[in-house]
mmCIF file of C-alpha atoms and ligand atoms in Angstrom:
data_model
loop_
_atom_site.group_PDB
_atom_site.id
_atom_site.type_symbol
_atom_site.label_atom_id
_atom_site.label_comp_id
_atom_site.label_asym_id
_atom_site.label_seq_id
_atom_site.Cartn_x
_atom_site.Cartn_y
_atom_site.Cartn_z
ATOM 1 C CA MET A 1 190.592 -39.539 15.846
ATOM 2 C CA LYS A 2 188.979 -36.985 18.053
ATOM 3 C CA LYS A 3 186.655 -34.896 15.982
ATOM 4 C CA VAL A 4 184.040 -35.678 13.398
ATOM 5 C CA TYR A 5 183.687 -32.968 10.768
ATOM 6 C CA LEU A 6 180.682 -32.640 8.501
ATOM 7 C CA ILE A 7 181.469 -30.739 5.342
ATOM 8 C CA GLY A 8 179.458 -29.811 2.249
ATOM 9 C CA TYR A 9 177.549 -27.015 0.582
ATOM 10 C CA MET A 10 175.035 -24.774 2.331
ATOM 11 C CA GLY A 11 171.795 -26.661 2.849
ATOM 12 C CA CYS A 12 173.227 -30.163 2.464
ATOM 13 C CA GLY A 13 172.032 -31.114 5.959
ATOM 14 C CA LYS A 14 175.162 -30.658 8.112
ATOM 15 C CA SER A 15 173.332 -29.212 11.124
ATOM 16 C CA ALA A 16 170.313 -31.529 11.021
ATOM 17 C CA ILE A 17 172.555 -34.569 10.669
ATOM 18 C CA GLY A 18 175.118 -33.293 13.176
ATOM 19 C CA LYS A 19 172.530 -32.884 15.921
ATOM 20 C CA ARG A 20 171.098 -36.345 15.409
ATOM 21 C CA LEU A 21 174.569 -37.845 15.156
ATOM 22 C CA SER A 22 175.421 -36.256 18.471
ATOM 23 C CA PHE A 23 172.423 -37.962 20.034
ATOM 24 C CA ALA A 24 173.322 -41.308 18.453
ATOM 25 C CA THR A 25 177.029 -41.251 19.381
ATOM 26 C CA LYS A 26 176.820 -39.301 22.673
ATOM 27 C CA MET A 27 179.486 -36.934 21.350
ATOM 28 C CA PRO A 28 178.882 -33.208 21.866
ATOM 29 C CA TYR A 29 177.863 -31.207 18.825
ATOM 30 C CA TYR A 30 179.140 -27.803 17.688
ATOM 31 C CA ASP A 31 178.121 -25.684 14.755
ATOM 32 C CA MET A 32 181.030 -23.560 13.540
ATOM 33 C CA ASP A 33 178.863 -20.625 12.496
ATOM 34 C CA THR A 34 177.122 -20.634 15.868
ATOM 35 C CA GLU A 35 180.467 -20.686 17.666
ATOM 36 C CA ILE A 36 181.780 -17.770 15.580
ATOM 37 C CA VAL A 37 178.561 -15.830 16.255
ATOM 38 C CA ARG A 38 178.952 -16.552 19.964
ATOM 39 C CA MET A 39 182.612 -15.510 20.029
ATOM 40 C CA THR A 40 182.151 -12.291 18.056
ATOM 41 C CA GLY A 41 178.701 -11.288 19.295
ATOM 42 C CA LEU A 42 177.762 -10.628 15.656
ATOM 43 C CA THR A 43 175.540 -12.443 13.174
ATOM 44 C CA ILE A 44 177.105 -13.966 10.052
ATOM 45 C CA PRO A 45 175.579 -11.257 7.799
ATOM 46 C CA GLN A 46 176.971 -8.593 10.170
ATOM 47 C CA ILE A 47 180.463 -10.115 10.031
ATOM 48 C CA PHE A 48 180.350 -10.131 6.219
ATOM 49 C CA GLU A 49 179.032 -6.592 6.166
ATOM 50 C CA MET A 50 181.390 -5.090 8.743
ATOM 51 C CA TYR A 51 184.603 -7.010 8.134
ATOM 52 C CA GLY A 52 184.191 -8.645 4.719
ATOM 53 C CA GLU A 53 184.211 -12.268 3.622
ATOM 54 C CA GLU A 54 188.002 -12.651 3.826
ATOM 55 C CA ARG A 55 188.007 -11.828 7.534
ATOM 56 C CA PHE A 56 185.210 -14.340 8.082
ATOM 57 C CA ARG A 57 187.345 -16.977 6.327
ATOM 58 C CA GLU A 58 190.185 -16.128 8.720
ATOM 59 C CA MET A 59 187.839 -16.626 11.662
ATOM 60 C CA GLU A 60 186.918 -20.071 10.334
ATOM 61 C CA THR A 61 190.574 -21.073 10.088
ATOM 62 C CA GLU A 62 191.258 -19.624 13.534
ATOM 63 C CA PHE A 63 188.402 -21.694 14.910
ATOM 64 C CA LEU A 64 189.826 -24.887 13.414
ATOM 65 C CA ARG A 65 193.313 -24.109 14.722
ATOM 66 C CA THR A 66 192.247 -23.392 18.257
ATOM 67 C CA PHE A 67 189.020 -25.218 19.036
ATOM 68 C CA ARG A 68 189.243 -27.352 22.132
ATOM 69 C CA ASP A 69 190.774 -30.767 21.961
ATOM 70 C CA GLU A 70 187.851 -33.085 22.662
ATOM 71 C CA PHE A 71 185.772 -35.799 21.061
ATOM 72 C CA CYS A 72 183.016 -33.918 19.284
ATOM 73 C CA ILE A 73 181.009 -33.457 16.126
ATOM 74 C CA ILE A 74 181.505 -30.232 14.187
ATOM 75 C CA ALA A 75 179.200 -28.990 11.443
ATOM 76 C CA THR A 76 181.389 -26.705 9.338
ATOM 77 C CA GLY A 77 180.306 -23.750 7.195
ATOM 78 C CA GLY A 78 179.909 -24.426 3.478
ATOM 79 C CA GLY A 79 183.100 -22.549 2.558
ATOM 80 C CA VAL A 80 185.440 -24.176 5.075
ATOM 81 C CA ALA A 81 186.729 -26.965 2.853
ATOM 82 C CA MET A 82 187.944 -24.442 0.246
ATOM 83 C CA ARG A 83 191.166 -23.650 2.100
ATOM 84 C CA LYS A 84 193.996 -26.139 1.957
ATOM 85 C CA GLU A 85 195.009 -25.376 5.530
ATOM 86 C CA ASN A 86 191.466 -26.054 6.745
ATOM 87 C CA ARG A 87 191.308 -29.372 4.926
ATOM 88 C CA GLU A 88 194.655 -30.377 6.407
ATOM 89 C CA ILE A 89 193.638 -29.474 9.960
ATOM 90 C CA MET A 90 190.373 -31.377 9.664
ATOM 91 C CA ARG A 91 191.959 -34.486 8.189
ATOM 92 C CA LYS A 92 194.705 -34.443 10.808
ATOM 93 C CA THR A 93 192.434 -34.003 13.809
ATOM 94 C CA GLY A 94 189.455 -36.083 12.835
ATOM 95 C CA LEU A 95 187.277 -37.935 10.399
ATOM 96 C CA VAL A 96 185.768 -35.869 7.620
ATOM 97 C CA PHE A 97 182.396 -36.676 6.057
ATOM 98 C CA PHE A 98 181.204 -34.893 2.918
ATOM 99 C CA LEU A 99 177.423 -34.772 2.729
ATOM 100 C CA ASN A 100 176.549 -34.837 -0.943
ATOM 101 C CA ALA A 101 173.164 -33.558 -2.086
ATOM 102 C CA PRO A 102 171.895 -32.641 -5.541
ATOM 103 C CA PHE A 103 171.779 -28.918 -6.232
ATOM 104 C CA ARG A 104 167.997 -28.912 -6.694
ATOM 105 C CA ASP A 105 167.501 -30.194 -3.104
ATOM 106 C CA ILE A 106 169.958 -27.591 -1.861
ATOM 107 C CA TRP A 107 168.258 -24.775 -3.722
ATOM 108 C CA ARG A 108 164.910 -25.756 -2.242
ATOM 109 C CA ARG A 109 166.396 -25.469 1.252
ATOM 110 C CA ILE A 110 168.447 -22.279 0.919
ATOM 111 C CA SER A 111 166.752 -20.043 -1.636
ATOM 112 C CA THR A 112 164.702 -18.076 0.879
ATOM 113 C CA ASP A 113 167.305 -17.979 3.672
ATOM 114 C CA ARG A 114 168.174 -14.474 4.885
ATOM 115 C CA ASN A 115 170.975 -15.495 7.195
ATOM 116 C CA ARG A 116 173.363 -16.595 4.448
ATOM 117 C CA PRO A 117 175.050 -13.571 2.844
ATOM 118 C CA ILE A 118 176.273 -15.600 -0.126
ATOM 119 C CA VAL A 119 172.694 -16.603 -0.948
ATOM 120 C CA GLN A 120 171.522 -13.020 -0.520
ATOM 121 C CA ARG A 121 173.961 -11.669 -3.069
ATOM 122 C CA SER A 122 173.758 -14.495 -5.643
ATOM 123 C CA THR A 123 171.430 -15.744 -8.352
ATOM 124 C CA HIS A 124 170.324 -19.347 -8.823
ATOM 125 C CA SER A 125 172.930 -19.801 -11.510
ATOM 126 C CA ASP A 126 175.731 -18.194 -9.417
ATOM 127 C CA LEU A 127 174.941 -20.598 -6.613
ATOM 128 C CA GLU A 128 174.863 -23.582 -8.925
ATOM 129 C CA GLN A 129 178.224 -22.604 -10.360
ATOM 130 C CA LEU A 130 179.698 -22.140 -6.890
ATOM 131 C CA PHE A 131 178.334 -25.563 -5.969
ATOM 132 C CA ASN A 132 180.067 -27.115 -8.986
ATOM 133 C CA ASN A 133 183.320 -25.272 -8.264
ATOM 134 C CA ARG A 134 183.352 -26.331 -4.645
ATOM 135 C CA LYS A 135 182.502 -29.979 -5.066
ATOM 136 C CA PRO A 136 186.037 -31.162 -5.947
ATOM 137 C CA HIS A 137 187.318 -29.499 -2.757
ATOM 138 C CA TYR A 138 184.746 -31.290 -0.624
ATOM 139 C CA LEU A 139 185.708 -34.568 -2.238
ATOM 140 C CA HIS A 140 189.370 -33.809 -1.749
ATOM 141 C CA GLY A 141 188.959 -32.930 1.933
ATOM 142 C CA ALA A 142 186.768 -35.843 2.947
ATOM 143 C CA HIS A 143 187.532 -39.334 4.145
ATOM 144 C CA PHE A 144 183.955 -40.329 3.266
ATOM 145 C CA LYS A 145 181.405 -39.145 0.723
ATOM 146 C CA VAL A 146 177.895 -39.652 2.058
ATOM 147 C CA GLU A 147 175.013 -39.651 -0.414
ATOM 148 C CA THR A 148 171.953 -37.988 1.074
ATOM 149 C CA GLU A 149 169.549 -38.047 -1.884
ATOM 150 C CA ASN A 150 166.422 -40.095 -1.155
ATOM 151 C CA ARG A 151 167.832 -41.298 2.152
ATOM 152 C CA SER A 152 166.235 -40.640 5.523
ATOM 153 C CA LEU A 153 168.130 -38.690 8.175
ATOM 154 C CA ARG A 154 168.080 -41.793 10.281
ATOM 155 C CA ASP A 155 169.681 -43.884 7.579
ATOM 156 C CA ILE A 156 172.418 -41.290 7.017
ATOM 157 C CA VAL A 157 173.104 -40.924 10.745
ATOM 158 C CA ASP A 158 173.270 -44.713 11.203
ATOM 159 C CA TYR A 159 175.795 -44.950 8.394
ATOM 160 C CA ILE A 160 178.070 -42.221 9.783
ATOM 161 C CA ALA A 161 177.764 -43.549 13.348
ATOM 162 C CA PHE A 162 178.760 -46.984 12.095
ATOM 163 C CA GLN A 163 181.871 -45.601 10.385
ATOM 164 C CA ILE A 164 182.831 -43.638 13.500
ATOM 165 C CA GLY A 165 182.455 -46.745 15.663
ATOM 166 C CA ARG A 166 184.508 -48.791 13.248
ATOM 167 C CA LEU A 167 187.373 -46.292 12.993
ATOM 168 C CA LYS A 168 187.459 -44.660 16.404
ATOM 169 C CA GLY A 169 190.368 -46.708 17.630
ATOM 170 C CA GLU A 170 192.452 -46.228 14.503
ATOM 171 C CA TYR A 171 192.736 -42.452 14.550
ATOM 172 C CA LYS A 172 194.547 -41.226 17.595
HETATM 173 C C1 S3P B 1 178.876 -20.151 3.792
HETATM 174 C C2 S3P B 1 178.072 -21.059 4.429
HETATM 175 C C3 S3P B 1 177.396 -20.778 5.695
HETATM 176 C C4 S3P B 1 178.157 -19.707 6.474
HETATM 177 C C5 S3P B 1 178.396 -18.508 5.637
HETATM 178 C C6 S3P B 1 179.183 -18.815 4.365
HETATM 179 C C7 S3P B 1 179.490 -20.542 2.500
HETATM 180 O O1 S3P B 1 177.294 -21.963 6.482
HETATM 181 O O2 S3P B 1 179.377 -20.203 6.958
HETATM 182 O O3 S3P B 1 177.149 -17.949 5.314
HETATM 183 O O4 S3P B 1 180.432 -19.869 2.039
HETATM 184 O O5 S3P B 1 179.042 -21.556 1.901
HETATM 185 P P1 S3P B 1 176.275 -23.179 6.121
HETATM 186 O O6 S3P B 1 176.975 -24.077 5.159
HETATM 187 O O7 S3P B 1 176.043 -23.824 7.429
HETATM 188 O O8 S3P B 1 175.066 -22.561 5.548
#
């Protein structure tokens, strides 16, 4: 096991938890969107606008295929677990944690966000449907499902850090 992947819907807490987990485990933290923005020199809305969503999905897969081989924590984008190839790469190269949150918490966090093209173009009910469609893929891709509802960040981070510590030696 080298990498720790956090997967789940937009607004489920991947970045907030990833950063704290990095502090707790002393493993470096990377945010996939941030890395893609850095590599392309474009924002996520610009990539969607200029190249289309499909090209963005290719960039995500490319990132997973080629990202450096080191112990690290990676917060993935909310659509990453939809592709079979992506799920296979993540499961093969690391431990995968699905952060589960109820849609009403998610909506509260993402509804006013301007940096997420999918939110910009969708209604509340579109986003809820997408959430329901995606959930089986998150469950399928993950080694662990982590409940976040009514739990503090600290509690969630402690739980994931414990699982990493317990399994580190087993995944090589
Ligand atoms: C997306 C989620 C975003 C980002 C892009 C598409 C998605 O990442 O990759 O806007 O399809 O759910 P976050 O999950 O970090 O918001």
